[in-house]
Coordinates of C-alpha atoms in Angstrom, one line a residue:
X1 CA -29.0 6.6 -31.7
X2 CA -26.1 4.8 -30.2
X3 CA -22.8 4.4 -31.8
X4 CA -21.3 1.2 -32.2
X5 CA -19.5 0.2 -29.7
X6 CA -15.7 0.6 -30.1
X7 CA -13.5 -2.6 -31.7
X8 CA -10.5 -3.6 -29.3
X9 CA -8.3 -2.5 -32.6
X10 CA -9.6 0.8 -32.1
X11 CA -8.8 0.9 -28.4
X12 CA -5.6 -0.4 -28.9
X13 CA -4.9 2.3 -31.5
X14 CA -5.9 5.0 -28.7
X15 CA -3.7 3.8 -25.7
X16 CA -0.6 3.5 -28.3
X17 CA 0.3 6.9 -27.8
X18 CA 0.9 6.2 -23.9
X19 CA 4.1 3.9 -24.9
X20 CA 6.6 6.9 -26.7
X21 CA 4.6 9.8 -23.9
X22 CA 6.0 7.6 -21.2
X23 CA 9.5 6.8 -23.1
X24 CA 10.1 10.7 -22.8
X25 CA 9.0 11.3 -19.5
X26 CA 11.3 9.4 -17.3
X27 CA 14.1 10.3 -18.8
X28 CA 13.7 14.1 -18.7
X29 CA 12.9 13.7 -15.1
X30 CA 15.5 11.3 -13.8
X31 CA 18.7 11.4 -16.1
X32 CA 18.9 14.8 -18.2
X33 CA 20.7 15.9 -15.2
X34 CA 23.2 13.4 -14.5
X35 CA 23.2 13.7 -18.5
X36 CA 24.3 17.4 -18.0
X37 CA 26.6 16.7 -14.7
X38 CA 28.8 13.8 -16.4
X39 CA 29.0 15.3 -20.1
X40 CA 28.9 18.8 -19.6
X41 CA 30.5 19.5 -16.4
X42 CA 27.2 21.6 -15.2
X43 CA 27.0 22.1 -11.8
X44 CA 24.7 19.9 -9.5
X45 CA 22.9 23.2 -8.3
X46 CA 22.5 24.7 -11.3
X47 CA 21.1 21.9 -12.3
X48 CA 18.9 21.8 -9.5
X49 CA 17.7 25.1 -10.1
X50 CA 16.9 24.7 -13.6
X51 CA 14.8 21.5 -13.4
X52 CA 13.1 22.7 -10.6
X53 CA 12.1 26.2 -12.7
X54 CA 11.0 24.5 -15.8
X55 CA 9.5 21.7 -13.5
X56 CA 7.4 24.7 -11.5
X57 CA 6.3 26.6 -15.1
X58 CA 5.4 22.6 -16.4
X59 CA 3.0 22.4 -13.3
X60 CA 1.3 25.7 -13.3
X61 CA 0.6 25.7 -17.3
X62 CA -1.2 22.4 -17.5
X63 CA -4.9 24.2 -16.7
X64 CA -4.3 27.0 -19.2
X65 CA -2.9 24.0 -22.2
X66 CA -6.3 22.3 -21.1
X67 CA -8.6 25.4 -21.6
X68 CA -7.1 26.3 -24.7
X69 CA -7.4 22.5 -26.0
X70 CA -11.0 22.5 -25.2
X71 CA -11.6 26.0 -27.3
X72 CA -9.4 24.2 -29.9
X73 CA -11.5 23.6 -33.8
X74 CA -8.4 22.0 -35.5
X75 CA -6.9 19.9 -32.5
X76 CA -5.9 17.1 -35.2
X77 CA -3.2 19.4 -36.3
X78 CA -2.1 20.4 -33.0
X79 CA -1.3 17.4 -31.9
X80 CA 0.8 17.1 -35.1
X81 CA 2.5 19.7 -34.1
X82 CA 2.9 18.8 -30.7
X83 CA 4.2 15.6 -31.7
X84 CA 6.3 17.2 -33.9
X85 CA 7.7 19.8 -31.3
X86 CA 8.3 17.3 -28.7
X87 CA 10.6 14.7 -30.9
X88 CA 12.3 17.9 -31.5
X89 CA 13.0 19.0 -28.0
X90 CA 14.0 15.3 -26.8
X91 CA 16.3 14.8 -29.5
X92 CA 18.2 18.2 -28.7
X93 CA 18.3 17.9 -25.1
X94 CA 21.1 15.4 -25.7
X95 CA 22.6 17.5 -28.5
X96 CA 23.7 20.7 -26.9
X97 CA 25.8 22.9 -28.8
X98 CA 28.0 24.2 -26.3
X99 CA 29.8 26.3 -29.0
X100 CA 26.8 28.3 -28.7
X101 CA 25.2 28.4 -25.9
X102 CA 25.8 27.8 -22.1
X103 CA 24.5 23.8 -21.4
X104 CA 22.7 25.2 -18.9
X105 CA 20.8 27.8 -20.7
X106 CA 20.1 24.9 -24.0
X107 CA 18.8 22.7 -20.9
X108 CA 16.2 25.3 -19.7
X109 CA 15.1 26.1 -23.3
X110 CA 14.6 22.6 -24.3
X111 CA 13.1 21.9 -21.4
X112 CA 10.3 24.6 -21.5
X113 CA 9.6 23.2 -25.2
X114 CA 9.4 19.5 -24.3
X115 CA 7.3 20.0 -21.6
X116 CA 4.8 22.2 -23.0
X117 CA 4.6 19.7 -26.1
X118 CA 4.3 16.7 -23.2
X119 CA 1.9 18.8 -22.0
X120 CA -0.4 19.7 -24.8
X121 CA -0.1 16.2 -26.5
X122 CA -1.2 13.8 -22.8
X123 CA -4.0 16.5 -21.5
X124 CA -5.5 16.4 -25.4
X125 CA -5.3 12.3 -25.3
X126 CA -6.4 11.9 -21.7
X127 CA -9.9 14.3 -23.0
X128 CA -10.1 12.1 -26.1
X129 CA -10.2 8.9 -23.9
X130 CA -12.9 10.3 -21.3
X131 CA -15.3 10.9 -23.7
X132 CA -15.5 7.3 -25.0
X133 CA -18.8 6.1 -22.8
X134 CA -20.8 9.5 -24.4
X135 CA -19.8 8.6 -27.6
X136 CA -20.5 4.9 -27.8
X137 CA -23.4 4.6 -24.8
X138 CA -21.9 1.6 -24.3
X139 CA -21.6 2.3 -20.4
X140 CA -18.3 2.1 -18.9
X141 CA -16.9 -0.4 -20.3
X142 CA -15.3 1.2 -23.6
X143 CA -13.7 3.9 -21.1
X144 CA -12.3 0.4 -18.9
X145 CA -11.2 -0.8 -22.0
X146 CA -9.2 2.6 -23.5
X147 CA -8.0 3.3 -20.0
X148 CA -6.5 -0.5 -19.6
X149 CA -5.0 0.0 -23.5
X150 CA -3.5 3.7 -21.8
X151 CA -1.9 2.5 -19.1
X152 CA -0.7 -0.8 -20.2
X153 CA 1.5 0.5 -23.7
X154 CA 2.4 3.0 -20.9
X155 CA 3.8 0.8 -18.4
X156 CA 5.9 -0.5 -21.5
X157 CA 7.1 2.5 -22.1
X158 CA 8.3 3.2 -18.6
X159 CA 10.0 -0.3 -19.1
X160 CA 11.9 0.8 -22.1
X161 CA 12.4 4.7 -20.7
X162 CA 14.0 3.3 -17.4
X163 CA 16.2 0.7 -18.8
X164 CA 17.5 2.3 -22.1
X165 CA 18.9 5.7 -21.4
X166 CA 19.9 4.3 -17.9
X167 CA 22.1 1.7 -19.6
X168 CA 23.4 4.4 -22.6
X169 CA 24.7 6.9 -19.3
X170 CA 26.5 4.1 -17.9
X171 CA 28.3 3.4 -21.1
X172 CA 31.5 5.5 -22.6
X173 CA 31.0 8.9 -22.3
X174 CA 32.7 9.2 -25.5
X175 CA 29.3 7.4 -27.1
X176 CA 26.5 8.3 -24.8
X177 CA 25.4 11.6 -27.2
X178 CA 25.8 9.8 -30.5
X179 CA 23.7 6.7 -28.7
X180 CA 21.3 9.0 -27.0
X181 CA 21.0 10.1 -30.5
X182 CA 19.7 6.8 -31.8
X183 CA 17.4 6.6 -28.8
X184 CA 15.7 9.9 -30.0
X185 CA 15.8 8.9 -33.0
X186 CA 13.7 5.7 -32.1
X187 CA 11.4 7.7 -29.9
X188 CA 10.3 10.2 -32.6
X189 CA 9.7 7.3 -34.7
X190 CA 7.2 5.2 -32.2
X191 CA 5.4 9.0 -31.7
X192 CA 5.1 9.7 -35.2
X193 CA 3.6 6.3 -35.8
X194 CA 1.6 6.2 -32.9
X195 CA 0.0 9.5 -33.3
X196 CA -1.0 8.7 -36.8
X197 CA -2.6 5.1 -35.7
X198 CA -4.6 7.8 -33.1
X199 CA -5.8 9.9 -35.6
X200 CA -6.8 7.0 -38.2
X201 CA -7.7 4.0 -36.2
X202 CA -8.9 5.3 -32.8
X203 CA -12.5 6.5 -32.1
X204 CA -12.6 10.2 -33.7
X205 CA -12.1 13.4 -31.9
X206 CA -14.9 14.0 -29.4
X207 CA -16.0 17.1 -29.9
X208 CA -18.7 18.4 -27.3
X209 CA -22.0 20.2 -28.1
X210 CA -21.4 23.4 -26.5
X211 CA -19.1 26.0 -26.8
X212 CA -16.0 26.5 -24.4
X213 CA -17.1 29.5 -21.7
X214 CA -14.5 32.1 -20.4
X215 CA -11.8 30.6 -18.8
X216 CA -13.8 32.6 -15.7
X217 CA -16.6 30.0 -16.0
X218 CA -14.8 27.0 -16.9
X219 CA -12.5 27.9 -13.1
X220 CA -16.4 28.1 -11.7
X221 CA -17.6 24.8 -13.7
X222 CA -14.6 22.8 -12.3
X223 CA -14.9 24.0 -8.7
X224 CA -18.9 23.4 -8.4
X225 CA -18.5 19.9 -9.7
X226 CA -18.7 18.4 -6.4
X227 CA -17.6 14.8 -7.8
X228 CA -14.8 16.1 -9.3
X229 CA -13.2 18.1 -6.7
X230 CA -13.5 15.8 -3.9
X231 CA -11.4 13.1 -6.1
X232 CA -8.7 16.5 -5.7
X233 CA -7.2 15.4 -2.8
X234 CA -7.2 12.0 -2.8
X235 CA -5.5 12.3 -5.7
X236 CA -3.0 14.4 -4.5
X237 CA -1.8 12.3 -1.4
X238 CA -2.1 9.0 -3.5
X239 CA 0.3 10.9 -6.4
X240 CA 2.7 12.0 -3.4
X241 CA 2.5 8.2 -2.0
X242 CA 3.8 7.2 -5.6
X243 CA 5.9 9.7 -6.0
X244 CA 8.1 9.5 -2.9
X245 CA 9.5 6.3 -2.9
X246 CA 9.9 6.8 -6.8
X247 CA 12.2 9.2 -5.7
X248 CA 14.3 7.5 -3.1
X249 CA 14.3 3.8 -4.5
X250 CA 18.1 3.7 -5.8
X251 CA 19.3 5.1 -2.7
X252 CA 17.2 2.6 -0.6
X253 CA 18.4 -0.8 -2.7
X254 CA 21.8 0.2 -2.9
X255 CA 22.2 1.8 0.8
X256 CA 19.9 -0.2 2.7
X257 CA 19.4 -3.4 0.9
X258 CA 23.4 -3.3 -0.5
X259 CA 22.2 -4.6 -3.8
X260 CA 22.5 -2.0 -6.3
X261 CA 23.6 -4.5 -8.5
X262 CA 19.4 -5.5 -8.9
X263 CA 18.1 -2.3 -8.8
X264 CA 17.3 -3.2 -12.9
X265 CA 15.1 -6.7 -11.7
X266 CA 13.9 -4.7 -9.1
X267 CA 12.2 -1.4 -11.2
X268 CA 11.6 -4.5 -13.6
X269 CA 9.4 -6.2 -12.1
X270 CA 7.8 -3.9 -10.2
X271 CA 6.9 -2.4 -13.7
X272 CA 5.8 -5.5 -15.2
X273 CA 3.6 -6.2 -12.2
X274 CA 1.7 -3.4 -12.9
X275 CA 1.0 -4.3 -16.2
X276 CA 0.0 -7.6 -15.5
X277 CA -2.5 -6.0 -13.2
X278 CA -4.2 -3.9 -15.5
X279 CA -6.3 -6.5 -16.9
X280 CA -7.5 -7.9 -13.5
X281 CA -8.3 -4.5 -11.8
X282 CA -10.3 -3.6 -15.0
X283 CA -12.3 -6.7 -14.7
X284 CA -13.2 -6.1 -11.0
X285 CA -13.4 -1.9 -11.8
X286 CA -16.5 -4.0 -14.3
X287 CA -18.1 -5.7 -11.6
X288 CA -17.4 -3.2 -8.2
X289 CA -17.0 -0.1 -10.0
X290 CA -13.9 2.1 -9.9
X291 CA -14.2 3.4 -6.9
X292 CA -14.0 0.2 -4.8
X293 CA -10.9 -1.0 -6.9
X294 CA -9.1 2.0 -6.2
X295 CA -9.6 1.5 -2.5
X296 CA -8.5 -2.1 -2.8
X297 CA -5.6 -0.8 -4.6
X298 CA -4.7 1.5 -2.1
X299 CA -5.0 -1.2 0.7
X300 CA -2.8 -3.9 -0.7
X301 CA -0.2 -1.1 -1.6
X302 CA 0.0 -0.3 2.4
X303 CA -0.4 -4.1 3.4
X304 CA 2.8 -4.9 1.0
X305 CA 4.8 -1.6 1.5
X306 CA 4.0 -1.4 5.1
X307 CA 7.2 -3.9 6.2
X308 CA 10.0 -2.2 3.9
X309 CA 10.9 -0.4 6.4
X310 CA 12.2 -3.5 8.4
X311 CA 14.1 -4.7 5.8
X312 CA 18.4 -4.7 5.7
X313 CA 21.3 -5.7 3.5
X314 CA 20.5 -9.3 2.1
X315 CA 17.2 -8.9 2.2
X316 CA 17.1 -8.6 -1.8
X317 CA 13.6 -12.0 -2.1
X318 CA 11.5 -10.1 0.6
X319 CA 12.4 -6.7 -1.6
X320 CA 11.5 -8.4 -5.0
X321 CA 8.1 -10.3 -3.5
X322 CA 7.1 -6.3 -2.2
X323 CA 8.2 -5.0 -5.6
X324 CA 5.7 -7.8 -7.4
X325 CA 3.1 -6.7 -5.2
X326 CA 3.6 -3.1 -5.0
X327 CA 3.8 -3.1 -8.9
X328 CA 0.0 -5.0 -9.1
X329 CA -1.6 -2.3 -6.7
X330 CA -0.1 0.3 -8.7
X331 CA -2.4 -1.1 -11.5
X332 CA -5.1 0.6 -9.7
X333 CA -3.4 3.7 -9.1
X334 CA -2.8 4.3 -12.7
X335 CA -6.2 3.5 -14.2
X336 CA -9.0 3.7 -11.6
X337 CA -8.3 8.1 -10.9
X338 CA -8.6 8.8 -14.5
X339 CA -12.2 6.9 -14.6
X340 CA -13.1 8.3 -12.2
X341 CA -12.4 11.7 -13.1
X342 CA -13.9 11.0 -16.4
X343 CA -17.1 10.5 -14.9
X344 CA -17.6 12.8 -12.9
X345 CA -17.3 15.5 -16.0
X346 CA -21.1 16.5 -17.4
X347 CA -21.2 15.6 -20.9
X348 CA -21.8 18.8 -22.2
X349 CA -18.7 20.2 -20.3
X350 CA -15.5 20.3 -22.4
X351 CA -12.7 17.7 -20.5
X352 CA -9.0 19.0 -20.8
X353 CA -9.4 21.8 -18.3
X354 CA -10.1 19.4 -15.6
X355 CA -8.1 17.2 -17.1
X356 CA -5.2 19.9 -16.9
X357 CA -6.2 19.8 -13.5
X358 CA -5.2 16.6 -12.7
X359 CA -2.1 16.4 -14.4
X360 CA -0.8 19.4 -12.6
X361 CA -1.5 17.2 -9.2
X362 CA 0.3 15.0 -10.7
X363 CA 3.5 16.7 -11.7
X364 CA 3.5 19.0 -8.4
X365 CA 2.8 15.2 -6.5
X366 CA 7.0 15.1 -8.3
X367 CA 8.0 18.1 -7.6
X368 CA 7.2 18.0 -4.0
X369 CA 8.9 13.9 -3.3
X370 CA 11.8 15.8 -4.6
X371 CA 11.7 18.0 -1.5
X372 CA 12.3 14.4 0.3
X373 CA 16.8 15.1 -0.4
X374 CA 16.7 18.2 2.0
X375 CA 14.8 16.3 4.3
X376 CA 16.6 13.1 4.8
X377 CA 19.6 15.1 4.6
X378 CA 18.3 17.6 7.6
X379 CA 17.7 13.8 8.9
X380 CA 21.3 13.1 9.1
X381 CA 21.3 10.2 5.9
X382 CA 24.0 10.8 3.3
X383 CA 24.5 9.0 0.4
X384 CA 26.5 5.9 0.8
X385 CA 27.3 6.7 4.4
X386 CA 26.2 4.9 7.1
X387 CA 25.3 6.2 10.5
X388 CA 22.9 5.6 12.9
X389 CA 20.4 8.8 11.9
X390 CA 21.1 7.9 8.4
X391 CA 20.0 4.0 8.5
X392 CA 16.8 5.1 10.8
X393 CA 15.7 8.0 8.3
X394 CA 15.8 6.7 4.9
X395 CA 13.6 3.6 5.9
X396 CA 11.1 6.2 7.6
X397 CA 11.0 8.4 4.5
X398 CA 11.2 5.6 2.4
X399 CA 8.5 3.5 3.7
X400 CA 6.9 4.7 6.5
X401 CA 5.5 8.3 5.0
X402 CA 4.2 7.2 1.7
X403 CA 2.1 4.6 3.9
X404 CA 0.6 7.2 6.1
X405 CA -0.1 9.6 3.0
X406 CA -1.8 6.4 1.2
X407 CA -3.8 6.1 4.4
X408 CA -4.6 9.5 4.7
X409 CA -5.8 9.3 0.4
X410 CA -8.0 5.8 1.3
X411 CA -9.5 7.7 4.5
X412 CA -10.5 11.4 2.6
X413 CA -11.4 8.9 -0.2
X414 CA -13.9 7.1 1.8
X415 CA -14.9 10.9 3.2
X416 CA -15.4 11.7 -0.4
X417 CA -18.2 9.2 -0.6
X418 CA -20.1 10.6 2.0
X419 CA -22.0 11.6 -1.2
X420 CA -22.1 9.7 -4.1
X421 CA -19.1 9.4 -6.4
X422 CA -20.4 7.1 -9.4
X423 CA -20.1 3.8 -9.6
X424 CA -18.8 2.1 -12.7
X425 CA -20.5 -0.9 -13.7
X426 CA -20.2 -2.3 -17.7
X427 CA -23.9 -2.2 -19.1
X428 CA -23.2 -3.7 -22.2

């Protein structure tokens, strides 16, 4: 017998937890070190080094966090304590004790322990949400629904993590800890809550028929799930597409455009693009199925990005009308892979492990755009320098290469489809 089908309450209450996940993640990858530069004195290579290491253990632990969630009987109170763990860790990343301990050395530590809680709390919620068809057999459209919920308090939180702790570290430095010390304060609130309106309000747990095999067999489940791994690389290139220009956007409005005064409306709206997206590619993902809207996603991306790279100082309403556009097709990019993945896991097969999977693409889709520094500067660009090599690289690395990996992720997409990929189409 069917399950009712889930209430919109109840999918609301499941994508809450993507608002305070997202509030923590930006900031521990774009400002802990500038954090650590401007208050601590810590030096910019040191720094480097450090993010990169607990970046690099991040990456490769996400498949072991999602086999061990999967053999998991209480994972209710694990993510209590992951919640738990990670308000902790974000709250004393901004604290060091430098009486202590070397900033350096508090940085790495709480970095290891605010990743793994990151970790363990967004693989566990990303299974719970891909098991929502199964447990309704309502069709897709409760997994739509939950994924749109996901990604939409998520954008918000991206909204609030870019703008917040950006504005704090341009304050006083005399204030920035004690007001980074609100913000945490704030953020373990919103987790606290929104962890509790998962476990209470959202559809329960789904717990899968079988026991977990050796992580030996769940390594040969993943790889012989044809659907699944062809989705691998797309994935990838698309992440690194995203990724890039993520990376490079502060150095392009302020250097190229000469309007780092709007880089604010500029992330803005790009973010709130997005989320006004959601709703329509979740409607069409109804209709065409997933797999179309994340090729249409992919196309208007390079159709609005393609002509960044002609753009110079002034051009600031050409910039904002690619941001507004840019920001809808990355609608598709957030929701459309996780459907996708979702069904392409059997039923009986337990989700975090390939789940864990495509979160470490994810996160080593970041750590590689960072490689895109060393390269412009091999390229001759240097920070608010201009020189010939400099204003013909950054455009190129900027714009031009995210659009020829995007390409290459729509054309091994299509490839992928050479054999079927499922279609989602709402049956109830």
């Amino acid at each position: 017998m069917n399950l009712a089908a889930p209430r919109w309450w109840q999918l609301a209450a499941y994508g809450l937890p993507g608002l305070p996940l997202a509030m923590a993640a930006l900031p521990v990858y774009v400002q802990v070190a500038a954090y650590y530069h401007q208050l601590h004195g810590t030096e910019l290579a040191l720094l480097g080094w450090v993010m990169f290491a607990a970046r690099l253990l991040d990456t490769l632990q996400d498949p072991c966090i999602g086999y061990l969630i999967d053999r998991l009987r209480h994972v209710k109170r694990w993510l209590l304590a992951g919640a738990l763990l990670l308000g902790a860790a974000f709250a004393a990343l901004w604290q060091a004790p430098t009486a202590l301990l070397a900033p350096a050395l508090w940085l790495a530590i709480m970095l290891c322990l605010a990743y793994s809680a990151h970790s363990l709390l967004n693989i566990t919620y990303l299974a719970w949400g891909s098991r929502l068809p199964a447990q309704a057999g309502h069709g897709t459209a409760p997994l739509l629904s939950a994924t749109a919920w996901r990604e939409g308090w998520g954008l918000l939180g991206l909204i609030i993590g870019s703008t917040v702790p950006a504005t704090i570290l341009s304050q006083s430095p005399a204030q920035v800890a004690y007001r980074m010390g609100w913000y945490s304060l704030a953020f373990a609130v919103l987790l606290g809550l929104a962890v509790l309106a998962l476990l209470t309000l959202a559809p329960p747990w789904p717990a899968t028929a079988q026991a977990t095999p050796h992580w030996r067999g769940v390594a040969r489940q993943i790889w012989a799930n044809q659907n699944f791994r062809r989705l691998l690389l797309p994935y990838l290139l698309n992440s690194c597409a995203v990724a890039l220009p993520a990376t490079l956007a502060l150095f392009f409005i302020s250097d190229q455009l000469q309007a780092a005064g709007l880089a604010g409306l500029f992330l803005g709206s790009y973010f709130v693009a997005a989320a006004a997206g959601l709703p329509l590619w979740t409607r069409l993902a109804r209709r065409y199925g997933a797999l179309a809207c994340w090729r249409g996603g992919m196309l208007l991306a390079i159709a609005s990005f393609a002509g960044t790279a002609l753009l110079g100082p002034g051009d600031v309403w050409q910039y904002e009308l690619i941001c507004i556009a840019a920001g809808t097709a990355l609608g598709a990019d957030l929701a459309m892979p996780s459907v996708l993945a979702a069904r392409a896991i059997p039923a009986e097969q337990a989700a975090a492990a390939y789940f864990g999977v495509l979160t470490l693409l994810g996160k080593l889709a970041l750590a590689l755009s960072g490689l895109s520094l060393p390269l412009l500067a091999m390229l001759g660009y240097q920070p608010g320098q201009s020189s010939p090599a400099g204003q013909l690289a950054l455009p190129l690395v900027y714009a031009v290469l995210p659009c020829a990996l995007k390409l290459l992720a729509l054309l091994t997409l299509h490839r992928a489809d050479s054999e079927p990929v499922p279609q989602l189409r709402s049956t109830a």
